[in-house]
XYZ file of C-alpha atoms in Angstrom:
510
model
C -47.646 -24.745 -25.450
C -46.887 -28.528 -26.473
C -43.478 -29.053 -27.476
C -43.346 -31.211 -30.933
C -40.009 -32.829 -32.103
C -39.361 -33.802 -35.323
C -37.420 -36.841 -36.405
C -36.082 -37.621 -40.135
C -35.859 -41.192 -41.792
C -32.870 -41.077 -44.576
C -32.705 -43.721 -47.040
C -28.776 -44.381 -48.407
C -28.873 -46.837 -51.380
C -25.733 -48.581 -52.621
C -26.462 -50.184 -56.066
C -23.849 -52.716 -57.566
C -25.381 -54.159 -60.044
C -27.691 -51.857 -61.954
C -27.860 -48.105 -63.010
C -30.431 -45.829 -63.603
C -31.085 -43.370 -66.182
C -31.976 -39.727 -65.613
C -35.332 -39.904 -66.086
C -37.124 -38.239 -62.769
C -39.927 -39.795 -60.926
C -42.430 -37.537 -58.878
C -42.609 -38.114 -54.889
C -45.723 -39.753 -54.397
C -48.568 -38.576 -52.330
C -47.124 -38.891 -48.714
C -47.614 -35.339 -47.781
C -44.665 -35.408 -45.615
C -46.260 -36.233 -42.435
C -45.276 -37.342 -39.215
C -42.695 -36.538 -36.457
C -39.443 -37.846 -37.129
C -36.884 -38.399 -40.322
C -35.883 -41.552 -41.577
C -33.146 -42.645 -44.487
C -32.009 -45.768 -46.128
C -28.641 -46.465 -47.787
C -28.904 -49.273 -50.692
C -26.763 -51.338 -52.182
C -27.026 -53.411 -55.147
C -25.396 -56.600 -55.884
C -21.923 -56.519 -55.153
C -18.736 -58.357 -54.272
C -18.139 -59.259 -50.206
C -14.783 -57.311 -50.322
C -12.956 -60.737 -50.129
C -12.273 -61.091 -54.409
C -11.912 -58.647 -57.037
C -14.677 -58.010 -59.380
C -14.348 -60.250 -62.331
C -13.553 -58.203 -65.767
C -15.942 -60.660 -67.931
C -17.591 -63.596 -67.570
C -14.621 -65.767 -69.471
C -12.334 -64.933 -66.710
C -14.705 -65.488 -63.887
C -14.817 -68.128 -61.148
C -17.114 -69.397 -58.954
C -17.901 -67.090 -55.935
C -16.442 -64.228 -58.053
C -18.939 -61.475 -58.424
C -19.242 -59.586 -62.091
C -20.609 -56.243 -62.394
C -22.618 -56.840 -65.846
C -23.394 -54.862 -68.781
C -24.222 -51.260 -68.842
C -28.342 -52.211 -69.293
C -27.737 -54.536 -66.213
C -26.651 -51.358 -63.903
C -29.005 -48.773 -65.182
C -31.515 -47.635 -62.949
C -34.543 -45.499 -63.952
C -36.979 -45.509 -60.856
C -36.699 -45.622 -57.102
C -39.310 -46.696 -54.864
C -39.042 -47.121 -50.985
C -42.333 -48.752 -48.939
C -42.621 -48.440 -45.186
C -44.946 -50.649 -43.764
C -46.394 -50.576 -40.499
C -47.048 -53.688 -37.800
C -50.321 -54.285 -39.196
C -48.421 -54.868 -42.708
C -50.151 -51.752 -44.275
C -47.704 -49.587 -46.635
C -47.752 -46.473 -44.721
C -45.416 -44.668 -46.874
C -44.150 -45.329 -50.388
C -41.719 -42.616 -51.462
C -40.699 -42.284 -54.917
C -37.260 -40.489 -55.675
C -35.902 -38.991 -58.443
C -32.520 -40.971 -58.876
C -30.933 -42.562 -61.809
C -27.817 -43.519 -63.483
C -27.637 -45.226 -67.626
C -25.505 -47.142 -65.964
C -22.065 -45.529 -66.310
C -22.344 -42.116 -64.648
C -22.943 -41.940 -61.202
C -26.146 -41.848 -59.327
C -27.665 -38.043 -59.744
C -31.506 -36.296 -59.254
C -33.033 -34.625 -56.706
C -33.802 -37.988 -54.480
C -30.335 -38.017 -53.524
C -28.833 -36.779 -49.909
C -26.143 -33.979 -49.953
C -23.589 -36.699 -48.827
C -24.352 -39.357 -51.060
C -21.115 -40.967 -52.438
C -20.302 -40.562 -56.018
C -20.813 -43.676 -57.229
C -22.770 -45.597 -59.780
C -23.367 -49.020 -57.027
C -24.544 -47.143 -54.433
C -26.699 -43.911 -53.286
C -28.471 -41.952 -50.192
C -31.541 -40.856 -50.309
C -32.830 -37.729 -49.017
C -34.284 -37.781 -45.703
C -38.517 -38.434 -45.448
C -40.420 -37.279 -42.392
C -42.427 -40.167 -40.927
C -44.742 -40.749 -37.760
C -42.181 -42.226 -35.433
C -43.009 -45.711 -35.208
C -41.592 -49.514 -36.211
C -41.746 -50.153 -39.798
C -40.304 -52.711 -42.471
C -38.749 -51.291 -45.112
C -39.003 -52.678 -48.890
C -36.600 -50.960 -51.461
C -37.562 -51.282 -55.406
C -35.601 -50.335 -58.034
C -36.615 -50.173 -62.141
C -40.195 -51.387 -60.627
C -42.942 -52.057 -63.415
C -46.365 -50.887 -63.285
C -47.743 -53.611 -61.674
C -45.309 -54.082 -58.760
C -45.806 -49.794 -58.365
C -49.544 -50.642 -58.228
C -48.999 -53.370 -55.846
C -46.921 -51.336 -53.528
C -48.997 -48.208 -53.368
C -49.519 -46.082 -50.088
C -52.119 -48.134 -48.282
C -51.905 -51.277 -49.672
C -51.289 -54.850 -47.826
C -47.824 -56.198 -47.925
C -49.597 -59.425 -49.231
C -50.467 -57.384 -52.518
C -46.421 -57.435 -52.981
C -46.105 -60.720 -51.905
C -48.251 -62.620 -54.004
C -47.610 -65.107 -56.402
C -46.997 -63.632 -60.053
C -47.071 -65.231 -63.928
C -44.229 -63.291 -65.447
C -41.765 -63.309 -67.861
C -37.750 -61.843 -67.723
C -38.555 -59.607 -70.353
C -40.815 -57.893 -68.166
C -39.044 -57.502 -64.902
C -36.379 -56.176 -67.361
C -38.475 -53.229 -69.256
C -37.246 -50.339 -67.561
C -34.149 -52.017 -66.384
C -33.512 -54.976 -64.404
C -35.840 -54.898 -61.547
C -34.517 -55.559 -58.146
C -35.687 -55.973 -54.281
C -34.764 -57.020 -50.866
C -32.009 -59.573 -50.794
C -32.580 -60.244 -47.536
C -36.291 -59.894 -46.874
C -38.175 -56.477 -45.595
C -35.401 -54.421 -43.070
C -36.566 -54.048 -39.838
C -36.650 -49.781 -39.075
C -36.360 -49.402 -35.415
C -38.538 -46.297 -34.234
C -36.249 -45.391 -31.734
C -32.669 -46.072 -32.779
C -33.146 -45.256 -37.104
C -35.582 -42.306 -37.174
C -33.939 -39.088 -36.126
C -34.695 -35.731 -34.964
C -33.818 -34.110 -37.980
C -32.710 -34.447 -41.834
C -29.074 -33.945 -41.529
C -29.052 -36.767 -38.483
C -30.885 -39.020 -40.725
C -29.116 -38.910 -43.871
C -25.758 -39.189 -41.745
C -27.051 -42.599 -40.259
C -29.221 -44.290 -43.040
C -30.825 -47.706 -42.744
C -28.747 -50.221 -44.816
C -30.633 -52.757 -47.713
C -28.997 -54.691 -50.049
C -30.970 -55.742 -53.092
C -30.663 -58.360 -55.553
C -31.553 -58.717 -59.517
C -34.822 -60.438 -59.559
C -33.633 -62.940 -62.600
C -30.757 -65.287 -63.475
C -28.649 -65.482 -65.878
C -27.048 -68.510 -67.770
C -23.760 -68.936 -70.163
C -22.646 -71.889 -72.440
C -19.140 -72.021 -73.541
C -17.792 -74.599 -75.781
C -14.146 -73.822 -76.374
C -12.303 -76.465 -74.941
C -14.998 -79.117 -76.542
C -13.756 -82.692 -77.123
C -15.789 -84.604 -79.464
C -14.778 -88.574 -79.180
C -14.722 -91.143 -81.421
C -13.300 -89.188 -84.322
C -17.047 -87.535 -85.090
C -17.510 -83.707 -85.067
C -19.979 -81.267 -83.546
C -20.236 -78.049 -85.170
C -22.993 -75.238 -85.657
C -23.408 -75.440 -81.917
C -26.270 -73.171 -80.706
C -28.383 -73.572 -77.201
C -31.345 -72.731 -75.232
C -32.859 -73.016 -72.044
C -36.286 -75.576 -71.076
C -38.430 -76.053 -68.342
C -38.363 -72.197 -67.552
C -40.493 -70.950 -64.713
C -43.687 -69.349 -65.522
C -43.994 -67.980 -61.897
C -42.065 -65.978 -59.538
C -42.251 -63.891 -56.244
C -41.179 -60.224 -56.841
C -38.763 -60.381 -53.912
C -36.610 -63.471 -52.693
C -38.237 -65.692 -50.542
C -35.701 -67.567 -47.561
C -35.180 -71.505 -48.502
C -32.293 -72.889 -46.406
C -28.498 -71.682 -46.509
C -25.626 -74.234 -46.975
C -23.116 -74.086 -43.557
C -20.841 -77.232 -43.708
C -20.590 -80.169 -46.346
C -24.421 -81.503 -46.230
C -25.775 -79.230 -43.944
C -28.239 -77.205 -44.428
C -30.224 -74.753 -41.914
C -33.054 -72.581 -42.427
C -32.321 -68.817 -43.645
C -32.898 -65.905 -41.680
C -32.666 -61.782 -42.147
C -29.975 -61.580 -39.821
C -27.803 -64.893 -40.559
C -24.687 -62.957 -42.496
C -24.704 -65.961 -44.647
C -22.919 -65.061 -48.244
C -24.469 -65.334 -51.399
C -22.789 -68.440 -52.556
C -24.424 -70.560 -49.966
C -28.103 -69.117 -50.214
C -30.846 -70.984 -51.862
C -34.485 -69.825 -52.408
C -38.052 -71.040 -52.395
C -40.049 -69.867 -55.696
C -44.136 -70.585 -56.240
C -43.815 -73.892 -57.160
C -41.491 -75.488 -54.340
C -42.437 -78.305 -53.311
C -41.188 -81.672 -51.488
C -42.294 -84.199 -53.557
C -41.860 -85.085 -57.353
C -45.417 -85.484 -58.298
C -45.561 -81.835 -59.298
C -49.705 -80.811 -59.476
C -49.703 -78.481 -62.446
C -46.310 -78.783 -64.507
C -47.839 -77.086 -67.631
C -49.159 -74.521 -66.017
C -45.881 -73.788 -64.108
C -42.947 -74.309 -66.601
C -42.488 -73.650 -70.544
C -41.411 -76.629 -72.191
C -39.791 -77.508 -75.709
C -40.224 -80.426 -77.565
C -39.955 -81.660 -81.422
C -37.116 -79.461 -83.436
C -35.678 -76.058 -83.096
C -35.177 -74.069 -86.255
C -32.582 -71.545 -87.066
C -35.219 -68.862 -86.998
C -36.001 -69.466 -83.521
C -34.793 -66.501 -81.637
C -34.525 -68.115 -78.270
C -30.956 -70.085 -79.661
C -27.908 -68.429 -78.484
C -24.500 -68.770 -79.813
C -21.999 -70.366 -77.432
C -19.802 -68.236 -75.834
C -18.885 -66.137 -72.733
C -19.466 -62.309 -74.217
C -22.283 -60.763 -72.478
C -24.731 -60.640 -75.332
C -24.396 -64.529 -75.694
C -26.125 -64.891 -72.027
C -29.723 -65.794 -71.285
C -32.290 -64.358 -68.525
C -34.237 -66.652 -66.516
C -36.709 -66.740 -63.624
C -35.822 -68.099 -60.495
C -36.762 -72.176 -60.414
C -35.998 -73.998 -57.133
C -37.438 -77.267 -55.448
C -36.915 -79.218 -52.412
C -34.467 -82.282 -52.568
C -36.898 -85.050 -52.958
C -38.238 -82.825 -55.694
C -35.422 -82.407 -57.952
C -36.769 -84.170 -61.063
C -36.476 -83.632 -64.555
C -39.894 -82.152 -65.539
C -39.587 -79.521 -62.713
C -35.858 -78.421 -63.102
C -34.350 -75.778 -65.277
C -32.280 -77.523 -67.938
C -29.957 -76.434 -70.979
C -31.050 -77.570 -74.856
C -28.029 -78.112 -77.259
C -28.399 -78.160 -80.620
C -25.987 -78.787 -83.564
C -24.793 -80.791 -86.451
C -23.215 -83.871 -85.912
C -20.934 -85.698 -88.222
C -20.406 -89.214 -87.139
C -16.402 -90.555 -87.935
C -16.189 -91.255 -91.895
C -19.069 -89.386 -92.641
C -18.985 -86.173 -95.445
C -20.265 -83.076 -94.249
C -21.673 -82.159 -97.071
C -23.513 -85.145 -97.461
C -24.969 -85.064 -93.846
C -25.951 -81.580 -94.403
C -28.259 -82.558 -97.375
C -29.433 -85.721 -96.535
C -29.056 -86.237 -93.036
C -27.973 -89.837 -91.452
C -29.657 -92.725 -89.703
C -29.281 -94.667 -86.537
C -30.468 -98.361 -85.478
C -29.191 -99.048 -82.056
C -26.429 -97.150 -82.042
C -25.031 -98.686 -85.991
C -24.914 -95.329 -87.733
C -25.747 -95.004 -91.892
C -25.463 -93.014 -94.128
C -28.750 -91.967 -96.080
C -27.389 -94.247 -99.439
C -26.949 -97.382 -97.128
C -30.567 -97.157 -95.397
C -32.173 -96.731 -98.082
C -30.486 -99.901 -99.559
C -31.842 -101.347 -96.151
C -34.806 -100.436 -96.579
C -35.500 -101.692 -100.194
C -34.363 -104.986 -98.782
C -37.199 -104.902 -96.227
C -39.839 -103.918 -98.441
C -38.915 -106.524 -100.766
C -38.892 -109.481 -98.357
C -42.002 -108.023 -96.356
C -41.770 -110.359 -93.820
C -39.579 -108.788 -90.481
C -36.906 -111.244 -90.746
C -33.294 -110.465 -90.141
C -31.799 -109.555 -93.662
C -27.829 -110.321 -94.292
C -25.989 -107.224 -93.295
C -28.625 -105.628 -91.573
C -28.571 -105.049 -87.944
C -30.186 -107.520 -85.994
C -33.921 -106.598 -85.579
C -33.893 -103.719 -88.532
C -36.019 -105.324 -90.550
C -38.801 -106.097 -88.018
C -38.816 -102.663 -86.664
C -39.103 -100.971 -90.030
C -41.886 -103.325 -90.888
C -43.745 -101.954 -87.663
C -43.491 -98.836 -88.926
C -44.317 -99.303 -92.763
C -47.455 -101.762 -90.950
C -48.711 -98.762 -89.022
C -48.432 -96.288 -92.022
C -47.515 -97.778 -95.516
C -46.553 -94.009 -96.772
C -44.551 -92.862 -93.816
C -41.734 -90.450 -94.951
C -38.377 -91.692 -93.739
C -37.001 -88.113 -94.900
C -39.202 -85.460 -94.521
C -38.503 -84.790 -90.962
C -36.559 -85.887 -87.744
C -37.662 -88.722 -85.880
C -37.223 -91.455 -83.364
C -39.437 -95.061 -84.209
C -38.611 -98.380 -83.053
C -35.353 -97.951 -82.212
C -34.551 -96.180 -85.772
C -33.401 -92.759 -85.403
C -33.068 -90.171 -88.403
C -31.062 -86.933 -87.683
C -32.502 -84.520 -90.673
C -29.745 -82.187 -91.776
C -27.514 -83.970 -89.331
C -29.116 -82.110 -86.297
C -29.231 -83.462 -83.136
C -29.875 -82.338 -79.454
C -28.737 -82.849 -76.073
C -31.596 -82.250 -73.479
C -30.168 -83.867 -70.426
C -28.365 -81.026 -69.084
C -29.797 -79.893 -65.906
C -28.445 -76.784 -64.302
C -26.531 -77.359 -60.781
C -26.781 -74.519 -57.989
C -24.928 -75.932 -54.915
C -21.772 -77.733 -56.191
C -20.305 -81.048 -54.851
C -18.235 -79.174 -51.925
C -21.600 -78.078 -50.677
C -24.167 -80.461 -51.774
C -22.285 -84.221 -52.130
C -25.178 -86.449 -52.134
C -27.404 -87.552 -54.871
C -30.563 -85.701 -54.621
C -28.798 -83.309 -51.691
C -30.589 -80.150 -50.915
C -29.933 -77.554 -53.449
C -28.160 -79.337 -55.837
C -30.149 -78.336 -58.736
C -32.236 -74.938 -59.224
C -31.853 -71.407 -60.409
C -31.606 -68.678 -58.084
C -32.268 -65.073 -58.751
C -28.955 -62.830 -59.080
C -26.826 -65.831 -60.073
C -24.705 -66.080 -63.052
C -24.912 -69.631 -64.068
C -21.484 -70.507 -66.244
C -21.684 -73.714 -68.106
C -18.673 -75.027 -69.872
C -19.364 -77.702 -72.539
C -16.682 -80.262 -71.797
C -16.947 -83.702 -73.667
C -19.375 -85.079 -75.647
C -18.991 -88.794 -76.028
C -21.905 -90.236 -78.520
C -24.658 -88.347 -80.522
C -27.861 -86.655 -78.929
C -31.559 -87.647 -79.867
C -32.846 -86.048 -83.108
C -35.764 -84.141 -81.428
C -36.535 -82.744 -77.911
C -38.488 -84.867 -75.806
C -40.595 -83.591 -72.641
C -38.822 -84.185 -69.551
C -40.167 -87.694 -67.852
C -41.883 -86.875 -64.280
C -40.407 -89.981 -63.191
C -36.695 -89.394 -63.710
C -34.618 -87.785 -61.226
C -31.952 -84.824 -61.775
C -28.917 -86.984 -60.847
C -28.764 -89.742 -63.662
C -27.017 -93.004 -63.720
C -25.782 -92.101 -67.370
C -24.284 -88.875 -68.960
C -23.372 -88.189 -72.549
C -22.223 -84.727 -72.299
C -20.097 -83.104 -69.768
C -20.717 -79.610 -68.482
C -18.883 -77.426 -65.980
C -20.956 -75.232 -64.452
C -20.255 -71.889 -62.455
C -22.442 -69.965 -60.642
C -21.276 -66.114 -60.484
C -23.305 -61.758 -57.840
C -24.342 -61.424 -60.648
C -22.680 -64.141 -58.172
C -20.933 -66.870 -60.375
C -21.734 -70.234 -60.266
C -19.472 -72.880 -62.655
C -20.488 -76.637 -64.161
C -18.594 -78.752 -66.384
C -21.086 -80.717 -68.456
C -20.140 -83.861 -70.369
C -22.145 -85.628 -72.803
């Protein structure tokens, strides 16, 4: 009689950032076929062990890790997919494992020796055919991801470009997948003859959240020249519409201004990693900016639900999709930026008057409404565009251009910028040339150096507003595709920290 040897694959999953609830998912139709057993240990994003976890975003510094909120730690569903050498999903195992983000993992899918933890777990062993595989771990996967990774599907279905939103990737808890690509499962060393051996020696897989998170603080803001900047709110602009469900490798930082291709087994720390997104390009002339990015223009009112208050409390962060580019392509039109909105009150202007009537600026010369109205009447009375005593040089000519184009032009209905004249309705101004840094100057020091700008998943970008030296603009303008991210002039200063949630910091001076 032919002897049949059975092996077990055990999956241990260590989860450090997201937890799951107690909703149980049924096993997929794998039918327990095979002759060996496999098991995995899965770890959520967590610290490196060299530094303690930050207790909150406010206290977190660059390279710290922050565990995040309860909702950012919960796990509602777990799937592990084994792809064969042909890229076909030979097995797609769904496990009844969950946590609400506070309690330890629970469920029938846990191995008996799984640790009591809300950041790590080991799965029960599953029987598979003895051969080499590549493992994919999915936590909180939505319906589209589950469909793409069903048994029998090709890996290309999972690796395709997807158009989505952060909200869609967080409906069932924050979606997470492999942090370092597909994990090799060796048929000889990782697959075991029985379930107990598999569960005692699981394959290790670490996962990343599929989104990043940005915070803006302003508690140490210094407004120059006697002005005031109040009622500050902010949001993100030039956000990506497209992503990959799993991070794709790019280059990693190894020394100052030195970057090499990332590999699955390079053991490079998270703080040194970058990523390649679906519209990653090596040149600034982006072929489809409007199709790939969300852009803000004009003004934002208080009812805009995307506006957030400044501060580092958990609820004041904004989730965003990954957005990266090669060094030569770090241009304004493809780089995620912060848009800052607030009430700007010039020196010696009254807040009540500014809120009611706004104020005007002509080539930097600031005017209250009463002053502007007087100047405007003189221009209309003279009607030749020549300079008028007491008004800024060129003012009469530029205002006449506006009136020649539209005799009924309203100088008060809404904010505008025309012929060097700016009107800040209700005193509201915007700062929008605040492009988010990824690698710090200690990593990438040269202007337009690799990875200086961009957003990478599972990073927490902590921006601190430092100084404001002059007013911003009355309206948001769409970014210029011909302007590089490293500018020659800045009006706002920020300090940015990127936290796993890895923290990164950036100070911004405007």
